[in-house]
Tab-separated table of C-alpha atoms in Angstrom:
chain	number	residue	atom	x	y	z
A	906	MET	CA	73.329	108.517	156.933
A	907	ASN	CA	76.244	106.960	158.681
A	908	LYS	CA	79.290	105.464	157.321
A	909	LEU	CA	78.324	101.998	158.724
A	910	SER	CA	74.718	101.820	157.412
A	911	ILE	CA	76.264	102.691	154.107
A	912	PHE	CA	78.224	99.585	154.108
A	913	THR	CA	75.783	97.156	155.633
A	914	LYS	CA	72.871	97.852	153.839
A	915	GLY	CA	73.923	96.024	150.825
A	916	PHE	CA	73.759	92.837	152.861
A	917	PHE	CA	70.207	92.635	153.929
A	918	LYS	CA	68.294	95.707	153.832
A	919	GLU	CA	69.048	96.364	150.148
A	920	ASN	CA	70.266	93.276	148.901
A	921	ALA	CA	70.553	93.637	145.439
A	922	VAL	CA	69.511	89.855	144.314
A	923	PHE	CA	67.006	89.224	147.500
A	924	THR	CA	64.870	92.414	147.750
A	925	LEU	CA	65.836	94.744	144.544
A	926	LEU	CA	66.045	91.712	142.073
A	927	LEU	CA	68.856	93.125	139.936
A	928	GLY	CA	71.621	91.185	138.394
A	929	MET	CA	69.744	88.053	137.890
A	930	CYS	CA	71.453	86.851	134.989
A	931	PRO	CA	74.590	85.972	136.429
A	932	THR	CA	72.918	85.356	139.509
A	933	LEU	CA	71.154	82.212	137.902
A	934	GLY	CA	73.909	81.666	135.066
A	935	VAL	CA	77.006	81.034	137.038
A	936	THR	CA	75.738	79.703	140.215
A	937	SER	CA	76.316	75.955	139.579
A	938	SER	CA	78.625	75.655	142.484
A	939	ALA	CA	79.839	77.905	145.330
A	940	ILE	CA	83.196	78.782	143.627
A	941	ASN	CA	81.716	80.113	140.423
A	942	GLY	CA	79.219	81.790	142.590
A	943	LEU	CA	82.122	83.509	144.765
A	944	GLY	CA	84.249	84.250	141.802
A	945	MET	CA	81.640	85.885	139.827
A	946	GLY	CA	80.775	87.867	143.114
A	947	LEU	CA	84.101	88.965	143.653
A	948	ALA	CA	84.705	89.944	140.197
A	949	THR	CA	81.850	92.009	139.930
A	950	THR	CA	82.860	93.769	143.519
A	951	PHE	CA	86.020	94.973	142.115
A	952	VAL	CA	84.311	96.381	138.957
A	953	LEU	CA	81.489	97.967	141.416
A	954	ILE	CA	83.945	99.427	143.917
A	955	MET	CA	86.448	100.723	140.887
A	956	SER	CA	83.612	102.316	139.202
A	957	ASN	CA	82.012	103.889	141.886
A	958	ILE	CA	85.404	105.707	143.066
A	959	VAL	CA	85.831	106.746	139.455
A	960	VAL	CA	82.351	108.096	139.004
A	961	SER	CA	82.574	110.107	142.157
A	962	LEU	CA	85.867	111.470	141.209
A	963	VAL	CA	84.793	112.618	138.041
A	964	LYS	CA	80.976	113.549	138.558
A	965	ASP	CA	81.489	117.385	138.371
A	966	SER	CA	83.176	117.259	135.017
A	967	ILE	CA	80.667	115.334	133.134
A	968	PRO	CA	78.042	117.045	131.581
A	969	ASP	CA	74.433	115.757	132.478
A	970	LYS	CA	73.228	114.572	129.170
A	971	VAL	CA	76.310	112.556	128.603
A	972	ARG	CA	76.593	111.012	131.876
A	973	ILE	CA	74.958	107.576	131.218
A	974	PRO	CA	77.100	106.795	128.225
A	975	ALA	CA	80.177	108.055	130.499
A	976	PHE	CA	79.490	105.917	133.193
A	977	ILE	CA	79.188	102.888	130.844
A	978	VAL	CA	82.535	103.637	129.175
A	979	ILE	CA	83.997	103.670	133.022
A	980	ILE	CA	82.387	100.298	133.933
A	981	ALA	CA	83.454	98.810	130.537
A	982	SER	CA	87.111	99.673	131.264
A	983	PHE	CA	87.185	97.922	134.483
A	984	VAL	CA	85.625	95.046	133.003
A	985	THR	CA	88.054	94.666	130.301
A	986	VAL	CA	90.891	94.987	133.174
A	987	VAL	CA	88.649	91.894	135.247
A	988	GLU	CA	88.688	89.797	131.918
A	989	LEU	CA	92.435	90.352	131.003
A	990	LEU	CA	93.335	89.473	134.676
A	991	MET	CA	91.325	86.628	135.051
A	992	GLN	CA	92.449	85.317	132.055
A	993	ALA	CA	95.712	85.456	132.937
A	994	TYR	CA	95.798	84.123	136.494
A	995	LEU	CA	92.495	82.526	137.094
A	996	PRO	CA	92.195	80.551	133.775
A	997	ALA	CA	89.875	77.579	134.951
A	998	LEU	CA	87.348	80.344	136.347
A	999	PHE	CA	87.503	82.380	133.533
A	1000	GLU	CA	86.566	79.422	131.448
A	1001	SER	CA	83.571	78.276	133.653
A	1002	LEU	CA	82.193	81.795	134.086
A	1003	GLY	CA	82.799	82.376	130.359
A	1004	LEU	CA	80.354	85.048	128.590
A	1005	PHE	CA	79.377	86.362	132.005
A	1006	ILE	CA	82.731	88.147	132.720
A	1007	PRO	CA	82.207	90.560	129.976
A	1008	LEU	CA	78.314	90.524	130.787
A	1009	ILE	CA	79.154	92.325	133.837
A	1010	VAL	CA	79.174	95.547	131.943
A	1011	VAL	CA	74.932	95.416	131.739
A	1012	ASN	CA	74.790	94.267	135.224
A	1013	CYS	CA	72.159	96.810	136.236
A	1014	ILE	CA	73.644	96.628	139.845
A	1015	VAL	CA	76.757	98.465	138.754
A	1016	LEU	CA	74.976	101.177	136.617
A	1017	GLY	CA	72.482	101.424	139.225
A	1018	ARG	CA	74.876	102.499	141.745
A	1019	ALA	CA	76.919	104.682	139.914
A	1020	GLU	CA	73.683	106.521	138.844
A	1021	ALA	CA	71.979	106.107	142.094
A	1022	PHE	CA	74.759	106.891	144.692
A	1023	ALA	CA	78.407	107.574	143.316
A	1024	SER	CA	77.182	110.708	141.197
A	1025	LYS	CA	75.907	112.325	144.218
A	1026	ASN	CA	78.558	111.282	146.896
A	1027	ASN	CA	81.892	111.671	147.952
A	1028	VAL	CA	84.596	109.172	147.152
A	1029	PHE	CA	84.759	107.588	150.399
A	1030	SER	CA	81.049	106.978	150.895
A	1031	SER	CA	80.845	105.505	147.283
A	1032	PHE	CA	83.779	103.277	147.913
A	1033	LEU	CA	81.613	101.975	151.046
A	1034	ASP	CA	78.687	101.834	149.120
A	1035	GLY	CA	80.308	99.811	146.240
A	1036	ALA	CA	82.085	97.673	148.525
A	1037	GLY	CA	78.788	96.814	150.528
A	1038	MET	CA	76.647	96.217	147.764
A	1039	GLY	CA	79.329	94.382	146.006
A	1040	LEU	CA	79.960	91.839	148.810
A	1041	GLY	CA	76.267	91.744	149.654
A	1042	PHE	CA	75.966	90.505	145.787
A	1043	ALA	CA	78.805	87.793	146.218
A	1044	MET	CA	77.342	86.605	149.435
A	1045	ALA	CA	73.862	85.823	147.320
A	1046	LEU	CA	75.727	84.378	144.694
A	1047	THR	CA	77.695	82.117	147.078
A	1048	MET	CA	74.763	81.081	149.033
A	1049	LEU	CA	72.858	80.323	145.814
A	1050	GLY	CA	75.784	77.973	144.472
A	1051	ALA	CA	76.275	76.278	147.608
A	1052	ILE	CA	72.717	75.392	148.021
A	1053	ARG	CA	72.889	74.181	144.368
A	1054	GLU	CA	75.975	72.306	144.680
A	1055	PHE	CA	74.902	70.696	147.562
A	1056	LEU	CA	71.431	69.408	146.246
A	1057	GLY	CA	72.935	68.579	142.973
A	1058	SER	CA	75.927	66.903	143.326
A	1059	GLY	CA	76.371	66.360	147.123
A	1060	LYS	CA	79.410	68.638	147.546
A	1061	MET	CA	80.150	72.106	148.861
A	1062	PHE	CA	82.782	74.179	147.800
A	1063	ASP	CA	84.029	70.728	145.890
A	1064	LEU	CA	83.995	69.218	149.265
A	1065	VAL	CA	82.011	65.890	149.241
A	1066	ILE	CA	79.290	65.719	151.705
A	1067	PHE	CA	77.306	62.771	150.312
A	1068	PRO	CA	78.206	60.594	147.480
A	1069	GLU	CA	77.369	62.052	143.741
A	1070	GLN	CA	74.788	59.406	142.711
A	1071	TYR	CA	72.282	60.546	145.242
A	1072	GLY	CA	72.222	64.337	143.901
A	1073	MET	CA	69.318	65.653	142.333
A	1074	LEU	CA	71.015	66.337	138.947
A	1075	VAL	CA	68.317	69.058	138.259
A	1076	PHE	CA	69.440	71.397	140.493
A	1077	VAL	CA	72.827	71.973	138.761
A	1078	LEU	CA	71.055	72.629	135.266
A	1079	ALA	CA	69.013	75.361	134.487
A	1080	PRO	CA	65.529	74.673	135.813
A	1081	GLY	CA	67.271	74.257	139.415
A	1082	ALA	CA	68.594	77.833	139.309
A	1083	PHE	CA	65.138	79.517	138.932
A	1084	ILE	CA	63.462	76.990	141.374
A	1085	ALA	CA	66.557	77.246	143.865
A	1086	LEU	CA	66.282	81.076	144.036
A	1087	GLY	CA	62.441	81.234	143.867
A	1088	TYR	CA	62.549	79.293	147.294
A	1089	LEU	CA	65.363	81.176	148.547
A	1090	ILE	CA	63.555	84.382	148.028
A	1091	ALA	CA	60.564	83.046	149.526
A	1092	VAL	CA	62.466	81.854	152.846
A	1093	ILE	CA	63.813	85.511	153.023
A	1094	ASN	CA	60.280	87.112	152.515
A	1095	LYS	CA	59.378	85.188	155.328
A	1096	LEU	CA	62.086	86.171	157.837
A	1097	LYS	CA	61.801	89.729	156.799
A	1098	LYS	CA	58.176	89.978	157.909
A	1099	ALA	CA	58.841	87.887	161.048
B	152	MET	CA	69.289	72.972	106.288
B	153	GLU	CA	72.575	74.550	108.126
B	154	TYR	CA	70.101	77.560	108.824
B	155	VAL	CA	67.170	75.248	110.074
B	156	LEU	CA	69.380	73.742	112.634
B	157	ILE	CA	70.515	77.322	113.507
B	158	PHE	CA	66.876	78.185	113.963
B	159	ILE	CA	65.818	75.089	116.046
B	160	SER	CA	68.662	75.174	118.143
B	161	ALA	CA	68.438	78.997	119.014
B	162	ILE	CA	64.351	78.824	119.704
B	163	PHE	CA	64.252	75.494	121.357
B	164	VAL	CA	67.593	73.993	122.613
B	165	ASN	CA	69.536	76.791	123.447
B	166	ASN	CA	66.953	79.103	124.511
B	167	ILE	CA	68.502	82.410	125.483
B	168	ILE	CA	66.223	82.634	128.493
B	169	LEU	CA	65.540	79.438	129.937
B	170	ALA	CA	68.857	77.582	128.936
B	171	GLN	CA	71.390	80.364	128.846
B	172	PHE	CA	69.997	82.867	131.533
B	173	LEU	CA	70.508	85.969	128.999
B	174	GLY	CA	67.690	88.786	129.404
B	175	ILE	CA	66.572	87.775	132.910
B	176	CYS	CA	65.521	91.117	133.702
B	177	PRO	CA	63.114	92.032	130.782
B	178	PHE	CA	61.890	88.354	131.494
B	179	LEU	CA	61.060	88.995	134.925
B	180	GLY	CA	60.288	92.536	134.860
B	181	VAL	CA	57.798	93.095	131.674
B	182	SER	CA	56.089	89.660	131.890
B	183	LYS	CA	53.030	90.316	134.012
B	184	LYS	CA	50.721	91.233	130.838
B	185	ILE	CA	50.951	89.349	127.353
B	186	SER	CA	50.509	93.021	125.563
B	187	THR	CA	53.549	94.266	127.047
B	188	GLY	CA	55.606	91.101	126.481
B	189	VAL	CA	54.767	91.192	122.852
B	190	GLY	CA	55.922	94.986	122.654
B	191	MET	CA	59.201	94.106	124.680
B	192	THR	CA	59.675	90.939	122.143
B	193	GLY	CA	59.177	93.485	118.747
B	194	ALA	CA	61.990	95.830	120.536
B	195	VAL	CA	64.196	93.370	120.963
B	196	THR	CA	63.768	91.378	117.770
B	197	PHE	CA	64.383	94.602	115.861
B	198	VAL	CA	67.613	96.068	118.054
B	199	MET	CA	69.032	92.680	118.466
B	200	VAL	CA	69.325	91.791	114.504
B	201	ILE	CA	70.581	95.080	113.832
B	202	ALA	CA	72.879	95.341	116.868
B	203	THR	CA	74.476	91.934	115.744
B	204	ILE	CA	75.085	92.805	112.027
B	205	VAL	CA	76.936	96.456	113.514
B	206	THR	CA	79.090	94.644	116.027
B	207	TYR	CA	79.910	91.874	113.443
B	208	LEU	CA	81.270	94.526	111.013
B	209	VAL	CA	83.138	96.567	113.987
B	210	GLN	CA	84.805	92.986	114.749
B	211	LYS	CA	85.554	92.265	111.297
B	212	PHE	CA	86.594	95.698	109.774
B	213	VAL	CA	87.892	97.317	113.022
B	214	LEU	CA	88.871	94.959	115.812
B	215	ASP	CA	90.659	92.111	113.673
B	216	PRO	CA	92.638	94.312	111.297
B	217	PHE	CA	93.961	96.552	114.229
B	218	ASN	CA	94.501	93.709	116.371
B	219	VAL	CA	92.726	95.320	119.262
B	220	GLY	CA	90.450	92.111	120.318
B	221	TYR	CA	90.578	93.184	123.734
B	222	LEU	CA	88.677	96.316	123.027
B	223	GLN	CA	85.637	94.289	122.096
B	224	THR	CA	83.501	94.461	125.343
B	225	ILE	CA	83.908	98.213	125.479
B	226	SER	CA	83.331	99.040	121.838
B	227	PHE	CA	80.489	96.703	121.565
B	228	ILE	CA	78.606	98.034	124.400
B	229	LEU	CA	79.142	101.608	122.998
B	230	VAL	CA	78.281	100.367	119.737
B	231	ILE	CA	74.792	99.149	120.909
B	232	ALA	CA	74.050	102.018	123.083
B	233	ALA	CA	74.304	104.693	120.245
B	234	LEU	CA	72.455	102.403	117.885
B	235	VAL	CA	69.782	102.355	120.612
B	236	GLN	CA	69.606	106.040	120.675
B	237	LEU	CA	69.499	106.210	116.714
B	238	VAL	CA	66.797	103.582	116.541
B	239	GLU	CA	64.917	105.671	118.933
B	240	ILE	CA	65.419	108.838	117.181
B	241	ILE	CA	64.905	107.301	113.574
B	242	LEU	CA	61.514	105.689	114.733
B	243	LYS	CA	60.045	108.773	115.895
B	244	LYS	CA	60.759	110.531	113.107
B	245	MET	CA	59.894	107.826	110.331
B	246	SER	CA	57.270	105.482	111.989
B	247	PRO	CA	55.179	106.850	115.097
B	248	PRO	CA	53.010	104.092	115.601
B	249	LEU	CA	55.746	101.943	115.541
B	250	TYR	CA	57.412	104.375	118.278
B	251	GLN	CA	54.574	104.647	120.411
B	252	ALA	CA	54.533	100.341	120.474
B	253	LEU	CA	58.133	100.005	121.248
B	254	GLY	CA	59.113	103.414	122.596
B	255	VAL	CA	59.000	102.720	126.452
B	256	PHE	CA	61.057	99.438	125.951
B	257	LEU	CA	63.938	100.598	123.555
B	258	PRO	CA	66.118	102.610	126.715
B	259	LEU	CA	65.586	99.698	128.613
B	260	ILE	CA	67.182	97.618	125.626
B	261	THR	CA	70.858	99.154	126.482
B	262	THR	CA	71.209	97.175	129.646
B	263	ASN	CA	69.668	93.909	128.050
B	264	CYS	CA	72.296	91.410	128.421
B	265	ALA	CA	70.797	89.450	125.479
B	266	ILE	CA	72.123	91.842	123.101
B	267	LEU	CA	75.343	92.324	123.914
B	268	GLY	CA	75.514	88.344	124.924
B	269	VAL	CA	74.334	87.415	121.232
B	270	ALA	CA	76.593	90.083	119.814
B	271	ILE	CA	80.037	88.284	121.533
B	272	MET	CA	78.348	85.120	120.833
B	273	THR	CA	78.021	85.376	117.156
B	274	ILE	CA	82.100	86.444	117.356
B	275	GLN	CA	82.747	83.247	119.771
B	276	LYS	CA	81.100	80.787	117.006
B	277	ASP	CA	82.708	82.473	114.234
B	278	LEU	CA	79.797	82.610	112.152
B	279	ASN	CA	79.377	84.572	108.956
B	280	LEU	CA	77.278	87.408	108.126
B	281	LEU	CA	74.476	85.396	106.869
B	282	GLN	CA	74.491	82.883	109.731
B	283	ALA	CA	74.647	85.817	112.116
B	284	VAL	CA	71.394	87.127	110.990
B	285	ALA	CA	69.628	83.929	111.288
B	286	PHE	CA	71.244	83.237	114.576
B	287	SER	CA	69.968	86.744	116.264
B	288	THR	CA	66.662	86.574	114.605
B	289	ALA	CA	66.051	83.193	116.033
B	290	THR	CA	67.273	83.691	119.297
B	291	ALA	CA	64.920	87.019	119.345
B	292	ILE	CA	62.380	84.638	118.204
B	293	GLY	CA	63.562	82.103	121.258
B	294	PHE	CA	63.365	85.366	123.622
B	295	GLY	CA	59.978	86.061	122.664
B	296	LEU	CA	58.472	82.773	122.818
B	297	ALA	CA	59.807	82.371	126.416
B	298	LEU	CA	58.596	85.799	127.334
B	299	ILE	CA	54.950	85.535	125.950
B	300	ILE	CA	54.351	81.848	127.273
B	301	PHE	CA	55.431	83.252	130.692
B	302	ALA	CA	53.329	86.382	130.430
B	303	GLY	CA	50.384	83.983	129.717
B	304	ILE	CA	50.983	81.745	132.717
B	305	ARG	CA	51.791	84.698	134.946
B	306	GLU	CA	48.195	86.656	134.045
B	307	GLN	CA	46.450	83.247	135.282
B	308	LEU	CA	48.929	83.459	138.543
B	309	ASP	CA	47.220	86.569	139.813
B	310	LEU	CA	43.924	84.330	140.479
B	311	VAL	CA	45.585	81.585	142.476
B	312	ASP	CA	45.684	81.643	146.232
B	313	LEU	CA	49.387	81.342	147.408
B	314	PRO	CA	51.041	81.538	150.744
B	315	LYS	CA	52.226	84.981	151.377
B	316	GLY	CA	55.632	84.638	151.290
B	317	MET	CA	55.252	82.776	147.807
B	318	LYS	CA	53.461	85.821	146.038
B	319	GLY	CA	55.080	87.727	143.416
B	320	THR	CA	58.891	86.938	142.437
B	321	PRO	CA	59.211	83.428	144.217
B	322	ILE	CA	56.210	81.585	142.419
B	323	ALA	CA	57.202	83.409	138.892
B	324	LEU	CA	60.645	81.772	139.573
B	325	LEU	CA	59.216	78.636	140.285
B	326	VAL	CA	57.070	78.527	136.979
B	327	ALA	CA	60.164	79.651	134.903
B	328	GLY	CA	61.849	76.738	136.662
B	329	ILE	CA	59.111	74.129	135.195
B	330	LEU	CA	59.241	76.047	132.102
B	331	ALA	CA	62.769	75.321	131.656
B	332	LEU	CA	62.195	71.658	132.670
B	333	ALA	CA	59.836	71.640	129.835
B	334	PHE	CA	62.386	73.206	127.402
B	335	MET	CA	65.001	70.567	128.478
B	336	GLY	CA	62.704	68.020	126.484
B	337	PHE	CA	64.166	69.704	123.562
B	338	ALA	CA	67.693	68.536	124.409
B	339	GLY	CA	69.243	66.547	121.936
B	340	MET	CA	67.212	67.562	119.032
B	341	VAL	CA	70.221	69.198	117.386
């Protein structure tokens, strides 16, 4: 597989959210606005890139039997880094993402890439894989966030498009997350077949 | 009364799946049949209550006294991963029938965000140990309730004639959305 396709497969062909259905909790939980979706996506991308790099660096010195706990420790360290950095520099975003920041640890995408890709490939490929998968995830979250924000409150990235009282509030609330994602995946399934 | 409120709030009003979006992976993954849903619920209840108690003790007797609260994420996930392994080994030895029933679900639980989520929420809400036990039990019941209702609906969905693009995940998500709407009716009870 050439380097370019390692990077681009995360966007469409193997997009974590739309085709592999991984990392659903943050996908549904934080996408009440486009900014939140983007912030969560980028935080996950950072963790994904760093953990992929470190895992591929240490893959030969980790015994096979304890590799999963070892990966989890590596991932958790980077999540803690993100958590503390966000708390210091982006307190508003940290507040609105809340519980979902520490929960990046248990996002199946991160552990999945460490196990399926980084533990078998060299550092540069792992970096590309992490960046591609992470940005694909960020793209999906931003899309869903933008759709929900637009339908729910008439805004997109906090930019007013139509007055808020005409918005369908349900799309900002919990049920709207499921419904919007359901239709989004249906549209993408349709596009893929065509 | 306080405990009744914890139960109602965690099962209906702040349902872990439909209002808080934790544990969606097993919710979508193992909800094709009611029987697997019941098995998963059993395993989650078992691990969630034990994990909450253990992480609570870790927080109160290790992290707080040594003032290393920033290690919360890393220590909790390690405790949970170790605990799941331990539960698996003990069950295999002590109660083979229970292991038969829950066995396949146990490894999946380490990466179930509901477990870590409840452990962290318990600390954030500043509950005492008894409240923590009540909270985690009630949350697990809420998880099971949503999962089993959803599995029941999905069994029927197999028989429905749908447009091609809507089959599988999309229609499941729409059903989950309607279920979440129904659960919103409980808002304001507590």
